mmCIF file of C-alpha atoms in Angstrom:
data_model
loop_
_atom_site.group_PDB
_atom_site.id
_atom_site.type_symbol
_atom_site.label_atom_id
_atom_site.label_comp_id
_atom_site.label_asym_id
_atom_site.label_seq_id
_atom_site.Cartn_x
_atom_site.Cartn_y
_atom_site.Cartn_z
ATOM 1 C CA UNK J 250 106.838 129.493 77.409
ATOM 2 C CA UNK J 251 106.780 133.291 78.468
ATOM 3 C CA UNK J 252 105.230 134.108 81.416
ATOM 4 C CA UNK J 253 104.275 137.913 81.534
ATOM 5 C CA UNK J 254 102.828 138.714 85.048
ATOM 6 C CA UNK J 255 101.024 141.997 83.461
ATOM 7 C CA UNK J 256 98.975 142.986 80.403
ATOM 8 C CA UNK J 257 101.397 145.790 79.768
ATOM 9 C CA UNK J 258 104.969 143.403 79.712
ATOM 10 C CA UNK J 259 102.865 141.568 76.909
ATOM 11 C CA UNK J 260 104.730 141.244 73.790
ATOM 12 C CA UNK J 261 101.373 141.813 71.756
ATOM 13 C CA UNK J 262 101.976 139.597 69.044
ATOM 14 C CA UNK J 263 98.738 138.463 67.652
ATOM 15 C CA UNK J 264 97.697 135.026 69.094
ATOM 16 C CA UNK J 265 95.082 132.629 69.593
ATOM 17 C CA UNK J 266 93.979 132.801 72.755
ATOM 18 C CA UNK J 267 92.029 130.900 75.830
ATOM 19 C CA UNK J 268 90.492 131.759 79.120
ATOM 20 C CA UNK J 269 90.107 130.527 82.314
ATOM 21 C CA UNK J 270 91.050 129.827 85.751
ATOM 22 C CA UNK J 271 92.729 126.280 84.663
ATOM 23 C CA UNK J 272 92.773 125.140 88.400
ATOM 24 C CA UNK J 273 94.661 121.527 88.117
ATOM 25 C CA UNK J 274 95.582 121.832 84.365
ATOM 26 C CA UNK J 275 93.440 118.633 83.955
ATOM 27 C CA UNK J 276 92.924 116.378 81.405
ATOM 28 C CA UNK J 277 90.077 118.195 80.105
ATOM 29 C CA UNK J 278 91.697 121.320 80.311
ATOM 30 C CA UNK J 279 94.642 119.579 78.491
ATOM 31 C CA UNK J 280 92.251 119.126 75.642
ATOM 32 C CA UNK J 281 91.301 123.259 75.068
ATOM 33 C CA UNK J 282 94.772 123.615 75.449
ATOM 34 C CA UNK J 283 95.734 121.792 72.749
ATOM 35 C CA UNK J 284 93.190 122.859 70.713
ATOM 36 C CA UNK J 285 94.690 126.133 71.202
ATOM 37 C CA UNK J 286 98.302 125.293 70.056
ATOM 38 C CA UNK J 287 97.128 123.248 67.049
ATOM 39 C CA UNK J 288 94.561 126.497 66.048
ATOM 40 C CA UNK J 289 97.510 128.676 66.674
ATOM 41 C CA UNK J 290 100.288 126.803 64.425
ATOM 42 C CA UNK J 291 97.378 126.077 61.449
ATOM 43 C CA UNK J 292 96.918 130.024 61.724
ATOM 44 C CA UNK J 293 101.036 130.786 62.118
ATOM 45 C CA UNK J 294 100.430 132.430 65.328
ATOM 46 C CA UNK J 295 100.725 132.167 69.261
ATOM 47 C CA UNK J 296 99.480 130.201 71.483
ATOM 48 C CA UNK J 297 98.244 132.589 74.824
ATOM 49 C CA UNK J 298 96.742 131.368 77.389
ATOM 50 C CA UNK J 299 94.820 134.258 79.988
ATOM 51 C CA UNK J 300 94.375 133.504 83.319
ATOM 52 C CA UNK J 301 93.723 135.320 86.662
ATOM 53 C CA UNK J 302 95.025 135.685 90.015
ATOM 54 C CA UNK J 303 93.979 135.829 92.927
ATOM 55 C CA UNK J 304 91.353 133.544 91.870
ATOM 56 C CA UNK J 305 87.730 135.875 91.298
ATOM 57 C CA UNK J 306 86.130 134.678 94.240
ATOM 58 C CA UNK J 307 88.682 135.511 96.587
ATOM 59 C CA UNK J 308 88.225 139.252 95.764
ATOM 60 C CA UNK J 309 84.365 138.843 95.631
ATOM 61 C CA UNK J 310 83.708 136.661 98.217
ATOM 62 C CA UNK J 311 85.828 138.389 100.931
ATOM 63 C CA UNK J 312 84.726 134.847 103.396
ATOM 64 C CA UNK J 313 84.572 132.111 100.320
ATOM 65 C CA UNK J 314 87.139 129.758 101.535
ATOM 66 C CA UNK J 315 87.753 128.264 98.473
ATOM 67 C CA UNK J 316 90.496 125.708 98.240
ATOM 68 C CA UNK J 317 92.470 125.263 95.028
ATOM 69 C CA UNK J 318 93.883 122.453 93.170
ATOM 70 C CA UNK J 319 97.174 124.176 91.858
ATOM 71 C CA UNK J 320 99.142 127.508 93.840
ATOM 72 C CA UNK J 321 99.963 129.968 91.369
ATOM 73 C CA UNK J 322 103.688 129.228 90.162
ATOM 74 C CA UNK J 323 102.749 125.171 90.520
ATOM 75 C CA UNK J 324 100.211 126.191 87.429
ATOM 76 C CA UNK J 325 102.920 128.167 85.797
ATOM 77 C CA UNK J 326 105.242 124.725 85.788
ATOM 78 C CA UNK J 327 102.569 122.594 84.609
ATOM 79 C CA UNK J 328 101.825 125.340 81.655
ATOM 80 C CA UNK J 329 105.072 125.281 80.639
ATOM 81 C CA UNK J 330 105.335 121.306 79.923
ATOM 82 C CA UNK J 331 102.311 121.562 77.671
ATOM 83 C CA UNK J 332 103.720 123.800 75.456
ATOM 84 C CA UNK J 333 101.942 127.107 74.933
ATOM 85 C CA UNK J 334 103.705 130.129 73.896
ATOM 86 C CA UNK J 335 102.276 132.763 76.316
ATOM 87 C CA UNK J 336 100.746 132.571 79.702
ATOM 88 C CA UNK J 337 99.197 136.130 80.820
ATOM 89 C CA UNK J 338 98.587 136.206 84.625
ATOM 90 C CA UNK J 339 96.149 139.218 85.406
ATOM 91 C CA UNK J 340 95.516 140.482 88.652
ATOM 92 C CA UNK J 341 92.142 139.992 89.473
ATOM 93 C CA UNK J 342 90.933 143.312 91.298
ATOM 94 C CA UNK J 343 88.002 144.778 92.140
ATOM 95 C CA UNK J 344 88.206 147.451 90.042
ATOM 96 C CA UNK J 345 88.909 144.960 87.042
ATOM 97 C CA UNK J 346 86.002 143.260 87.817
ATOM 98 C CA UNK J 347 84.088 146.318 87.054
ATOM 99 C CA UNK J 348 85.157 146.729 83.618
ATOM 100 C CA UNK J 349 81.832 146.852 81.511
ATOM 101 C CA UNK J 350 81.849 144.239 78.909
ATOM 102 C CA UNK J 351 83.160 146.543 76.002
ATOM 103 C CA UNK J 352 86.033 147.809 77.698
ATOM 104 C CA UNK J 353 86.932 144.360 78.742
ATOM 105 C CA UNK J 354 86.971 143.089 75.060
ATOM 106 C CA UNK J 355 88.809 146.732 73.572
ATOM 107 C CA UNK J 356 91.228 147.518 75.952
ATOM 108 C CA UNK J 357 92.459 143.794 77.306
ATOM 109 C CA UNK J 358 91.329 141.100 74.197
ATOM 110 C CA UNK J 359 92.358 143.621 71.161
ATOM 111 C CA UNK J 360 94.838 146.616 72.324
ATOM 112 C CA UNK J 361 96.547 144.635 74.607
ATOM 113 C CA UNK J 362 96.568 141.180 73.978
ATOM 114 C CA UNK J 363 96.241 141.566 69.892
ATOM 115 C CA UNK J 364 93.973 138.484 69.975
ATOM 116 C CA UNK J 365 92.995 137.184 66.310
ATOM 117 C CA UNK J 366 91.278 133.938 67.419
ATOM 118 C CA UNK J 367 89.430 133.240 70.822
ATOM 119 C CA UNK J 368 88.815 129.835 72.317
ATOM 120 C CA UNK J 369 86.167 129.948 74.760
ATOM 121 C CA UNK J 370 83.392 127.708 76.654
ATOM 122 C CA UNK J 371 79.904 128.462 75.865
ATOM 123 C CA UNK J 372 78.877 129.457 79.163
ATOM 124 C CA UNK J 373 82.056 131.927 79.460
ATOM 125 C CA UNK J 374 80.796 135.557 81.158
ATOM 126 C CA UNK J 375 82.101 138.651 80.735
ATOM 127 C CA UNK J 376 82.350 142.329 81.886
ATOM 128 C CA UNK J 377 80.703 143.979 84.983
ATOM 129 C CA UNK J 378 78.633 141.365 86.893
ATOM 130 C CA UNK J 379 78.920 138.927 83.991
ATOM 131 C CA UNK J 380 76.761 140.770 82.280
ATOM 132 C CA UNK J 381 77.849 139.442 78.782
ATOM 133 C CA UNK J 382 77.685 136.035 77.177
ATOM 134 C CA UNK J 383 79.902 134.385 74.388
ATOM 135 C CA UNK J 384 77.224 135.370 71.785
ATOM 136 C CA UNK J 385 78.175 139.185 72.982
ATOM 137 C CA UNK J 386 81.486 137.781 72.173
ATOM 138 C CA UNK J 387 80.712 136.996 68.950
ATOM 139 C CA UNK J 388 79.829 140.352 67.882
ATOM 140 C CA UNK J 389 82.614 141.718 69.459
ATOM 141 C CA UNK J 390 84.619 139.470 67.405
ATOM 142 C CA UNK J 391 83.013 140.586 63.643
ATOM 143 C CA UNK J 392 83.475 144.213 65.312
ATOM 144 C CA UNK J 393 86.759 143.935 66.111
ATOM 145 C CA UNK J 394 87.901 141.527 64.108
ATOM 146 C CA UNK J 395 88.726 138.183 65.631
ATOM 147 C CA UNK J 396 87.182 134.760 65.587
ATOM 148 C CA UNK J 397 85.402 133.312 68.399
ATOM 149 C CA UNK J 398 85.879 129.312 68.718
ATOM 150 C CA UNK J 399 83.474 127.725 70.994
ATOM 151 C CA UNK J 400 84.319 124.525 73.341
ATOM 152 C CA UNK J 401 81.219 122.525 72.945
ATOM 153 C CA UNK J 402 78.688 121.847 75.856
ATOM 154 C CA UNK J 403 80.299 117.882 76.150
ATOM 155 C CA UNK J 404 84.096 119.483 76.568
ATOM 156 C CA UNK J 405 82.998 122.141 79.314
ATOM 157 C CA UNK J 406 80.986 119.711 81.160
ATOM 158 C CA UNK J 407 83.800 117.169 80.733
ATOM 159 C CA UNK J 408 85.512 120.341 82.630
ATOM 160 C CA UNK J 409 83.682 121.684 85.282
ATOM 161 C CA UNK J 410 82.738 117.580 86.158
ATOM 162 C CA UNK J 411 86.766 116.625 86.746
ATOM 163 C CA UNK J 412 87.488 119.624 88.918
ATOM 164 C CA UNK J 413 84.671 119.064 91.184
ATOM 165 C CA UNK J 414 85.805 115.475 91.354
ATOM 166 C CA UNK J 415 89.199 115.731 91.675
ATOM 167 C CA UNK J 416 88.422 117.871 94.618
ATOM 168 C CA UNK J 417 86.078 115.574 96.075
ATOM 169 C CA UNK J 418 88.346 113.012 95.789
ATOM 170 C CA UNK J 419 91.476 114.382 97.491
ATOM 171 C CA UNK J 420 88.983 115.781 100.483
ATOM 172 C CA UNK J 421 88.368 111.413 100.585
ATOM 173 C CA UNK J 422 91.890 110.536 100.227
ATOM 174 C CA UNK J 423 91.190 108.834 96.938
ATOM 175 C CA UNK J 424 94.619 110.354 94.980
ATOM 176 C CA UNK J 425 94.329 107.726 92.326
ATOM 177 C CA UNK J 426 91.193 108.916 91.219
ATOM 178 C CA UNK J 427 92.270 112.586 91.436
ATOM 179 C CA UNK J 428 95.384 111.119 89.686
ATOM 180 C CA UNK J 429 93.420 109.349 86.797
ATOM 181 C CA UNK J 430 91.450 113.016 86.237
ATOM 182 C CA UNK J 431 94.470 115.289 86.155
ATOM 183 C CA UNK J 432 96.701 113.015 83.883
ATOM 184 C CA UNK J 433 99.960 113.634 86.654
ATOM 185 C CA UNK J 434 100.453 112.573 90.485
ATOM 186 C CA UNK J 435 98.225 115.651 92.343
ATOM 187 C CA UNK J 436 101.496 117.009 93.996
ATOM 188 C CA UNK J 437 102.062 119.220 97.143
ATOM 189 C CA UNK J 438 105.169 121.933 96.798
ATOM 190 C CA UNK J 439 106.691 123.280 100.004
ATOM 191 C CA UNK J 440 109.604 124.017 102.160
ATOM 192 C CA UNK J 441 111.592 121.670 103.991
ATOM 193 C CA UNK J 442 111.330 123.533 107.778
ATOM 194 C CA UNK J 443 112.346 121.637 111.328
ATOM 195 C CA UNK J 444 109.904 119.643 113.015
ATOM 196 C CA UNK J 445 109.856 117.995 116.956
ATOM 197 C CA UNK J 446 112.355 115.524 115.463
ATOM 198 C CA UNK J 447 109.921 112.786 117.006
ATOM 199 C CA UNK J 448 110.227 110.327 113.852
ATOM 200 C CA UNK J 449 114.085 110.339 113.928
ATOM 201 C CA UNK J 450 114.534 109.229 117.494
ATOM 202 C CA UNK J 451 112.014 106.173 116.353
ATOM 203 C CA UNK J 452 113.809 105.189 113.306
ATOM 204 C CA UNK J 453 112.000 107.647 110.852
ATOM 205 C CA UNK J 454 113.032 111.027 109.928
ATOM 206 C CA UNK J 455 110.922 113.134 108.240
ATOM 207 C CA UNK J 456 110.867 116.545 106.356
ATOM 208 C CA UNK J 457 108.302 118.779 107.520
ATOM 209 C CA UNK J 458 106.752 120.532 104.763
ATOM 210 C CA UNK J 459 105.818 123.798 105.020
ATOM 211 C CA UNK J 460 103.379 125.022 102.317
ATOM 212 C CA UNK J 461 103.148 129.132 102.088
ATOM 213 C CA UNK J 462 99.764 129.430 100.260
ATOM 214 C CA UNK J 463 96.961 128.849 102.293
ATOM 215 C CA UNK J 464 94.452 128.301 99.440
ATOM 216 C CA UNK J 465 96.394 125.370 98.186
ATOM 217 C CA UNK J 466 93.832 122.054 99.086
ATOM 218 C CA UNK J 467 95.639 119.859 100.881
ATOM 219 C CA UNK J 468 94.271 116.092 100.346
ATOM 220 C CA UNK J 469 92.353 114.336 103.416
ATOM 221 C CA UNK J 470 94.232 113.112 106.701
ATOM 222 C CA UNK J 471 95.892 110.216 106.335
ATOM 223 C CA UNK J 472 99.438 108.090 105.282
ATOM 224 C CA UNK J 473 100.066 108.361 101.564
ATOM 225 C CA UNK J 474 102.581 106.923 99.577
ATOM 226 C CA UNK J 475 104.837 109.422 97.958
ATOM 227 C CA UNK J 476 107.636 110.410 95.724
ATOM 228 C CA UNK J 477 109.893 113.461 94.801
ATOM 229 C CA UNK J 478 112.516 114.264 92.662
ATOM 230 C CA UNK J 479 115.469 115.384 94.318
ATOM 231 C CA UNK J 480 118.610 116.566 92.968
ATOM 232 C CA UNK J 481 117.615 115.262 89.672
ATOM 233 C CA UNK J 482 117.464 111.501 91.600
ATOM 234 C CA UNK J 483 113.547 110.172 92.119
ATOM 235 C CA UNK J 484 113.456 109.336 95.724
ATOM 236 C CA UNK J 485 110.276 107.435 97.053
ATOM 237 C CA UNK J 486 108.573 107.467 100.275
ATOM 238 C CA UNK J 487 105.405 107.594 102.435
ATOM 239 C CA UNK J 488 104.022 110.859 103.859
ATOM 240 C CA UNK J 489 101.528 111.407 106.901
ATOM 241 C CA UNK J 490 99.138 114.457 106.888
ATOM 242 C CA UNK J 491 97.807 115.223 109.959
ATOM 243 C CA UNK J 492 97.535 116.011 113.760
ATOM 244 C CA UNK J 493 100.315 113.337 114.934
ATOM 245 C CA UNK J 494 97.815 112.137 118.136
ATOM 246 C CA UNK J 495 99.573 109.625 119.324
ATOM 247 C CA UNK J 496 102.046 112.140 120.490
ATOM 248 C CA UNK J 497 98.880 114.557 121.315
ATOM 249 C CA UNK J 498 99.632 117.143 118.483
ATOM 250 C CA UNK J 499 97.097 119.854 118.259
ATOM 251 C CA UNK J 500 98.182 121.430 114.440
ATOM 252 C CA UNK J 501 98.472 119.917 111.206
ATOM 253 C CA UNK J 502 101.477 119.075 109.648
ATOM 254 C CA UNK J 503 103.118 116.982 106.526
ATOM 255 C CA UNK J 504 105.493 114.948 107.354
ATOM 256 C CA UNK J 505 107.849 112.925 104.449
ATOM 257 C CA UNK J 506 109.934 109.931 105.472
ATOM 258 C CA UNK J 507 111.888 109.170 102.235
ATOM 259 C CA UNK J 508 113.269 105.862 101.499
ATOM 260 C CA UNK J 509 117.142 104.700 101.414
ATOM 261 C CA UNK J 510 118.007 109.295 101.995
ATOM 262 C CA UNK J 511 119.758 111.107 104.750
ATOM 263 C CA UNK J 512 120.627 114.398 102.957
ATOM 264 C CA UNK J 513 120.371 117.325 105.097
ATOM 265 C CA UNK J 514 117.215 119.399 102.919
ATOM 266 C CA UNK J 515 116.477 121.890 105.513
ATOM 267 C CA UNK J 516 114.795 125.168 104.237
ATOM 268 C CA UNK J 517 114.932 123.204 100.239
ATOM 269 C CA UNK J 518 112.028 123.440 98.281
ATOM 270 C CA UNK J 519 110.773 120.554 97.227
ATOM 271 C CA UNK J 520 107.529 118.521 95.417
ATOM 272 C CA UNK J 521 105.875 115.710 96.377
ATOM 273 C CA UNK J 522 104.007 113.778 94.198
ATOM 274 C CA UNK J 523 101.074 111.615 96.063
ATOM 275 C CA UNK J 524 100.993 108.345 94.447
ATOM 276 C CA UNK J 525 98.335 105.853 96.498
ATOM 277 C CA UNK J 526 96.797 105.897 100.037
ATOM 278 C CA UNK J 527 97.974 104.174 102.833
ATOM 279 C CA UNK J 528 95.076 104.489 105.641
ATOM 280 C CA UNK J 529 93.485 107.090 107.671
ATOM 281 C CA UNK J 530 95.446 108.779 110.448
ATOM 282 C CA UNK J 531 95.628 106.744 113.921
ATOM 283 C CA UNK J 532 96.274 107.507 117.566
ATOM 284 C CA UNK J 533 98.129 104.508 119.079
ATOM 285 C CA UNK J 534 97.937 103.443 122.327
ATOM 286 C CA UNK J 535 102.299 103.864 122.347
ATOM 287 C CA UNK J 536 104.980 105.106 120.401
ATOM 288 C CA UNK J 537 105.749 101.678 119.846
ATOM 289 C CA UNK J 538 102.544 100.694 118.439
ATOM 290 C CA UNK J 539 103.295 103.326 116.192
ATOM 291 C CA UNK J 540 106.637 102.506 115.144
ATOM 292 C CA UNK J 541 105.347 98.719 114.547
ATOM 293 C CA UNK J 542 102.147 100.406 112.346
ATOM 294 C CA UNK J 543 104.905 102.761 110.113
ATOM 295 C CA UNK J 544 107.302 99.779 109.061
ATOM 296 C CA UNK J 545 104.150 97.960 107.744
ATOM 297 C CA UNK J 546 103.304 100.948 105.792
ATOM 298 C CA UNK J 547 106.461 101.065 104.946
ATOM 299 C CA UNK J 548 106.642 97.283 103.490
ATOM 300 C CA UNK J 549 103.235 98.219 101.977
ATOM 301 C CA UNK J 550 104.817 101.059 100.020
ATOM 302 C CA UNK J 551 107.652 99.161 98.877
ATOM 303 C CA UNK J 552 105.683 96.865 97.440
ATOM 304 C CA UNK J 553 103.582 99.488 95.473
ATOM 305 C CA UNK J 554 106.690 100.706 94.182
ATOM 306 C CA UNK J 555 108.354 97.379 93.333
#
């Protein structure tokens, strides 16, 4: 896959293309996607996939403190396992979102992007304060000659319904769920950074992970049972998220004791994959209370993994 991170860098070879935030690269976003690639090898041409960043309402809604399923370059990996040839990411401005309709579909869909065949939703809005609709499209299309492809009413709702659920069910806890609905372990993607070193002087160590992009939605408090790949080796673990009370902590933090490891991954980037719930975050009465509490949840975890 080729990532251009402009319109200009685009190679403009004529394509079929599809757009859309594509927060969490779900299953039912899997499904327009490969719409897309089979439309685009039937028609011998590329597969391009549009999408914008920051996301829209974080330039139009300067307080909308909207939390998102994938950061920016986690979308780009997932992309690139599916298979498309071209992912566009467009800066989302405020000037761009004043582009009337027709200069939206002339200048970006046709002289830039050399699109031959679009694959759309039916409730997709365009131009200056979404002032046009996909049957706008469709005229543009027999103007400027390109097809317009529309994702039925079922497939969109199918959609918008898994996003708001897999949100609603990492903001519970419930990963499996959000799991089942993105069709891959939701995953967190961070830097390894050095913590109070409380978990190594009672038998646990744990890598603090850092994540740089505030808008990434990280899933409720709680232990979770985890995984990560690396140095091309799957290592398993369990993971805490949260305020660490029993030694009165005040800020949150994510905290990964891996299994069978003592590699020194300070300041690594790393990915870990939430597999199942463990239980809500507790403030024990001792340290010792809580080191008793993590070696169940750590037989519990083994056992999930056995």
């Amino acid at each position: 896959m080729k990532i251009y991170n402009s319109l200009t860098s685009y190679s403009k070879a004529p394509s079929v293309l599809t757009i859309g935030t594509f927060d969490g690269v779900h299953l039912g976003h899997q499904k327009i996607i490969n719409r897309l690639i089979t439309v685009a090898k039937e028609k011998n041409l590329e597969s391009s996939l549009l999408t914008f960043f920051p996301h829209p309402r974080m330039v139009l809604q300067t307080h909308a403190d909207i939390k998102l399923l994938n950061t920016i370059d986690e979308r780009k990996t997932i992309l690139s396992q599916i298979g498309i040839d071209n992912l566009i990411i467009k800066k989302f401005t405020q000037d761009f979102s004043r582009l009337s309709a027709n200069d939206y579909v002339k200048h970006i869909l046709v002289d830039e992007l050399n699109v031959k065949h679009v694959i759309i939703g039916y409730d997709h809005r365009f131009g200056r304060n979404r002032s046009a609709n996909i049957e706008d499209l469709k005229d543009y299309g027999a103007q400027f000659d390109f097809e317009v492809e529309e994702i039925s009413v079922k497939d969109i709702e199918d959609v918008a319904i898994s996003s708001t659920k897999i949100r609603n069910a990492l903001n519970n806890g419930d990963v499996k769920t959000a799991n089942t609905y993105l069709g891959y372990n939701y995953f967190l993607s961070g830097i390894v950074v050095k913590g109070k070193q409380i978990g190594s002087k009672i038998g646990f160590p744990t890598a603090n992970v850092k994540i740089p992009e505030d808008y990434k939605l990280i899933p409720k408090n709680g232990a979770y049972v985890v995984q990560s790949n690396i140095n091309n080796t799957t290592v398993y673990g369990m993971m805490n998220i949260g305020t660490n009370p029993t030694v009165n902590g005040k800020t949150q933090s994510i905290e990964v004791h891996f299994f069978n490891f003592n590699e020194n991954i300070y300041d690594t980037s790393i990915q870990v994959e939430l597999i199942d719930r463990l239980r809500d975050e507790q403030k024990f009465d001792s340290v010792e209370l809580l080191k008793e509490q993590l070696n169940k949840d750590k037989e519990k975890a083994l056992t999930l993994f056995n």
